[in-house]
Amino acid sequence: MLRVRWFFQNFGEDFLHDPVLSGEVRLPAGDGKEAFIDAEDIAEVAAAALTEPGHAGWSYELSGPRLMTFADADAVAEIARATGRDLRYVPLTPEAYAQEQRAQGVPEEWVRLTVGLYEHVRSGGLASLGDGVRKALGRAPRDFSEYADTTAREGVWNS
């Protein structure tokens, strides 16, 4: 079993891509911490678990190497540094976030889901590191700064 966290790639390929391009990442995550993980690490652990002996019956807690906030001091700051762009995190209340999402035409079920997910971050419920990458692969997980540098070089956040 692989238990994963928020993917680094959410910032470049998914629902956080447009906010990064806009220059403002507006979320109800407060200053809660999360151990974002690179989807490539998840894929490598999955491949090892499925193709190599010794993984049967194991449960891997997969996370990145450090706890980070969405805020200017962590994830958003790393992307700003890597891109050289002005980018800031704007903390919202869950209600304000939901209202903005609805105004943008986001389906109600997605609004409720994401508000709940951000509540887990905001409350500190995800503020722990897992050792699954090291256990499964014998190495440390990739760091968010490496992801930010690579993704910036690839031009993903060019507007």
C-alpha positions as a Markdown table, in Angstrom:
| # | Residue | x | y | z |
|---|---|---|---|---|
| 1 | Met | 0.0 | 0.0 | 0.0 |
| 2 | Leu | 1.3 | 3.5 | -0.9 |
| 3 | Arg | 0.0 | 6.4 | 1.2 |
| 4 | Val | 0.8 | 9.7 | -0.5 |
| 5 | Arg | 0.6 | 13.4 | 0.1 |
| 6 | Trp | 0.0 | 16.4 | -2.1 |
| 7 | Phe | 2.1 | 16.2 | -5.3 |
| 8 | Phe | 4.6 | 18.8 | -6.3 |
| 9 | Gln | 3.0 | 18.5 | -9.7 |
| 10 | Asn | -0.2 | 20.1 | -8.5 |
| 11 | Phe | 1.6 | 23.4 | -8.9 |
| 12 | Gly | 2.6 | 22.8 | -12.5 |
| 13 | Glu | 0.2 | 20.4 | -14.0 |
| 14 | Asp | -3.0 | 20.6 | -12.1 |
| 15 | Phe | -5.3 | 22.9 | -10.2 |
| 16 | Leu | -2.6 | 25.2 | -8.7 |
| 17 | His | -1.0 | 25.9 | -12.2 |
| 18 | Asp | -3.3 | 28.8 | -13.1 |
| 19 | Pro | -3.0 | 30.5 | -9.6 |
| 20 | Val | 0.8 | 30.3 | -10.0 |
| 21 | Leu | 0.5 | 31.9 | -13.5 |
| 22 | Ser | -1.7 | 34.6 | -12.1 |
| 23 | Gly | 0.9 | 35.7 | -9.5 |
| 24 | Glu | -1.4 | 34.9 | -6.5 |
| 25 | Val | -2.0 | 31.5 | -5.0 |
| 26 | Arg | -5.2 | 32.1 | -3.0 |
| 27 | Leu | -6.0 | 29.2 | -0.7 |
| 28 | Pro | -7.5 | 28.5 | 2.7 |
| 29 | Ala | -4.5 | 26.5 | 3.9 |
| 30 | Gly | -3.4 | 29.0 | 6.5 |
| 31 | Asp | 0.2 | 28.3 | 7.7 |
| 32 | Gly | -0.4 | 24.6 | 7.9 |
| 33 | Lys | 2.4 | 22.3 | 6.9 |
| 34 | Glu | 2.4 | 19.5 | 4.4 |
| 35 | Ala | 5.1 | 17.1 | 3.2 |
| 36 | Phe | 4.6 | 17.6 | -0.6 |
| 37 | Ile | 6.0 | 14.7 | -2.7 |
| 38 | Asp | 7.3 | 14.4 | -6.2 |
| 39 | Ala | 5.0 | 12.2 | -8.3 |
| 40 | Glu | 8.2 | 10.7 | -9.8 |
| 41 | Asp | 9.1 | 9.4 | -6.4 |
| 42 | Ile | 5.7 | 7.8 | -6.1 |
| 43 | Ala | 6.1 | 6.2 | -9.5 |
| 44 | Glu | 9.5 | 4.8 | -8.6 |
| 45 | Val | 8.2 | 3.3 | -5.3 |
| 46 | Ala | 5.2 | 1.8 | -7.1 |
| 47 | Ala | 7.4 | 0.3 | -9.8 |
| 48 | Ala | 9.8 | -1.2 | -7.2 |
| 49 | Ala | 6.9 | -2.5 | -5.1 |
| 50 | Leu | 5.4 | -4.2 | -8.1 |
| 51 | Thr | 8.5 | -5.6 | -9.8 |
| 52 | Glu | 11.1 | -6.3 | -7.0 |
| 53 | Pro | 11.0 | -8.9 | -4.2 |
| 54 | Gly | 10.6 | -7.9 | -0.6 |
| 55 | His | 7.8 | -5.4 | -0.8 |
| 56 | Ala | 4.8 | -7.8 | -0.2 |
| 57 | Gly | 2.8 | -6.8 | 2.8 |
| 58 | Trp | 4.5 | -3.4 | 3.2 |
| 59 | Ser | 2.7 | -0.1 | 3.6 |
| 60 | Tyr | 4.8 | 2.9 | 2.6 |
| 61 | Glu | 4.1 | 6.4 | 3.9 |
| 62 | Leu | 5.4 | 8.6 | 1.1 |
| 63 | Ser | 6.3 | 12.2 | 1.6 |
| 64 | Gly | 8.9 | 14.7 | 0.5 |
| 65 | Pro | 11.9 | 15.3 | 2.7 |
| 66 | Arg | 10.6 | 18.4 | 4.6 |
| 67 | Leu | 7.4 | 19.9 | 5.9 |
| 68 | Met | 6.4 | 23.0 | 3.9 |
| 69 | Thr | 3.6 | 25.6 | 3.9 |
| 70 | Phe | 1.9 | 26.9 | 0.8 |
| 71 | Ala | 3.0 | 30.3 | 2.0 |
| 72 | Asp | 5.5 | 32.8 | 0.7 |
| 73 | Ala | 8.2 | 31.3 | 2.9 |
| 74 | Asp | 7.9 | 27.8 | 1.4 |
| 75 | Ala | 6.3 | 26.4 | -1.7 |
| 76 | Val | 5.3 | 29.6 | -3.3 |
| 77 | Ala | 8.6 | 31.2 | -2.4 |
| 78 | Glu | 10.5 | 28.3 | -4.1 |
| 79 | Ile | 8.5 | 28.7 | -7.3 |
| 80 | Ala | 9.1 | 32.5 | -7.2 |
| 81 | Arg | 12.8 | 32.0 | -6.7 |
| 82 | Ala | 13.0 | 29.4 | -9.5 |
| 83 | Thr | 11.0 | 31.5 | -12.0 |
| 84 | Gly | 12.2 | 35.0 | -11.0 |
| 85 | Arg | 8.5 | 36.0 | -11.0 |
| 86 | Asp | 6.6 | 37.9 | -8.4 |
| 87 | Leu | 4.4 | 35.3 | -6.8 |
| 88 | Arg | 2.6 | 35.5 | -3.5 |
| 89 | Tyr | 0.4 | 33.3 | -1.3 |
| 90 | Val | -2.8 | 34.9 | -0.2 |
| 91 | Pro | -4.4 | 33.1 | 2.8 |
| 92 | Leu | -8.2 | 33.0 | 2.5 |
| 93 | Thr | -10.9 | 31.8 | 4.9 |
| 94 | Pro | -12.6 | 28.6 | 3.8 |
| 95 | Glu | -15.8 | 30.6 | 3.1 |
| 96 | Ala | -14.0 | 33.2 | 0.9 |
| 97 | Tyr | -12.2 | 30.5 | -1.0 |
| 98 | Ala | -15.4 | 28.6 | -1.6 |
| 99 | Gln | -17.1 | 31.8 | -2.8 |
| 100 | Glu | -14.2 | 32.5 | -5.3 |
| 101 | Gln | -14.3 | 29.0 | -6.6 |
| 102 | Arg | -18.1 | 29.1 | -7.2 |
| 103 | Ala | -17.7 | 32.5 | -8.9 |
| 104 | Gln | -15.2 | 30.8 | -11.3 |
| 105 | Gly | -17.7 | 28.1 | -12.1 |
| 106 | Val | -16.0 | 25.3 | -10.1 |
| 107 | Pro | -18.5 | 22.5 | -9.5 |
| 108 | Glu | -19.9 | 22.4 | -5.9 |
| 109 | Glu | -18.6 | 18.9 | -5.2 |
| 110 | Trp | -15.0 | 20.0 | -6.1 |
| 111 | Val | -15.4 | 23.1 | -3.9 |
| 112 | Arg | -16.5 | 21.0 | -0.9 |
| 113 | Leu | -13.7 | 18.5 | -1.5 |
| 114 | Thr | -10.9 | 21.0 | -1.8 |
| 115 | Val | -12.2 | 23.1 | 1.2 |
| 116 | Gly | -12.0 | 19.8 | 3.2 |
| 117 | Leu | -8.6 | 19.0 | 1.9 |
| 118 | Tyr | -7.2 | 22.4 | 2.8 |
| 119 | Glu | -8.8 | 22.1 | 6.3 |
| 120 | His | -6.5 | 19.0 | 6.9 |
| 121 | Val | -3.5 | 21.2 | 5.9 |
| 122 | Arg | -4.6 | 24.2 | 7.9 |
| 123 | Ser | -5.3 | 22.2 | 11.0 |
| 124 | Gly | -1.8 | 20.6 | 11.0 |
| 125 | Gly | -3.3 | 17.2 | 10.4 |
| 126 | Leu | -0.8 | 16.5 | 7.6 |
| 127 | Ala | 2.3 | 17.9 | 9.4 |
| 128 | Ser | 4.3 | 14.7 | 9.4 |
| 129 | Leu | 7.0 | 13.1 | 7.3 |
| 130 | Gly | 7.0 | 9.6 | 6.0 |
| 131 | Asp | 10.0 | 7.4 | 5.4 |
| 132 | Gly | 8.5 | 5.3 | 2.6 |
| 133 | Val | 10.8 | 6.5 | -0.2 |
| 134 | Arg | 13.9 | 5.7 | 1.8 |
| 135 | Lys | 12.5 | 2.3 | 2.8 |
| 136 | Ala | 11.5 | 1.3 | -0.7 |
| 137 | Leu | 14.3 | 2.9 | -2.7 |
| 138 | Gly | 17.2 | 3.4 | -0.3 |
| 139 | Arg | 17.4 | 7.1 | -0.9 |
| 140 | Ala | 15.9 | 10.3 | 0.2 |
| 141 | Pro | 12.9 | 11.7 | -1.6 |
| 142 | Arg | 13.4 | 14.6 | -4.0 |
| 143 | Asp | 13.2 | 18.1 | -2.6 |
| 144 | Phe | 10.6 | 20.7 | -3.8 |
| 145 | Ser | 13.4 | 23.1 | -4.8 |
| 146 | Glu | 14.7 | 20.5 | -7.3 |
| 147 | Tyr | 11.2 | 20.2 | -8.7 |
| 148 | Ala | 10.7 | 24.0 | -8.9 |
| 149 | Asp | 14.0 | 24.5 | -10.7 |
| 150 | Thr | 13.4 | 21.8 | -13.2 |
| 151 | Thr | 9.8 | 22.8 | -13.9 |
| 152 | Ala | 10.8 | 26.5 | -14.3 |
| 153 | Arg | 13.6 | 25.5 | -16.8 |
| 154 | Glu | 11.0 | 23.5 | -18.7 |
| 155 | Gly | 8.9 | 26.7 | -19.0 |
| 156 | Val | 5.8 | 25.4 | -17.3 |
| 157 | Trp | 5.2 | 28.6 | -15.5 |
| 158 | Asn | 5.9 | 31.0 | -18.4 |
| 159 | Ser | 2.8 | 33.0 | -19.1 |
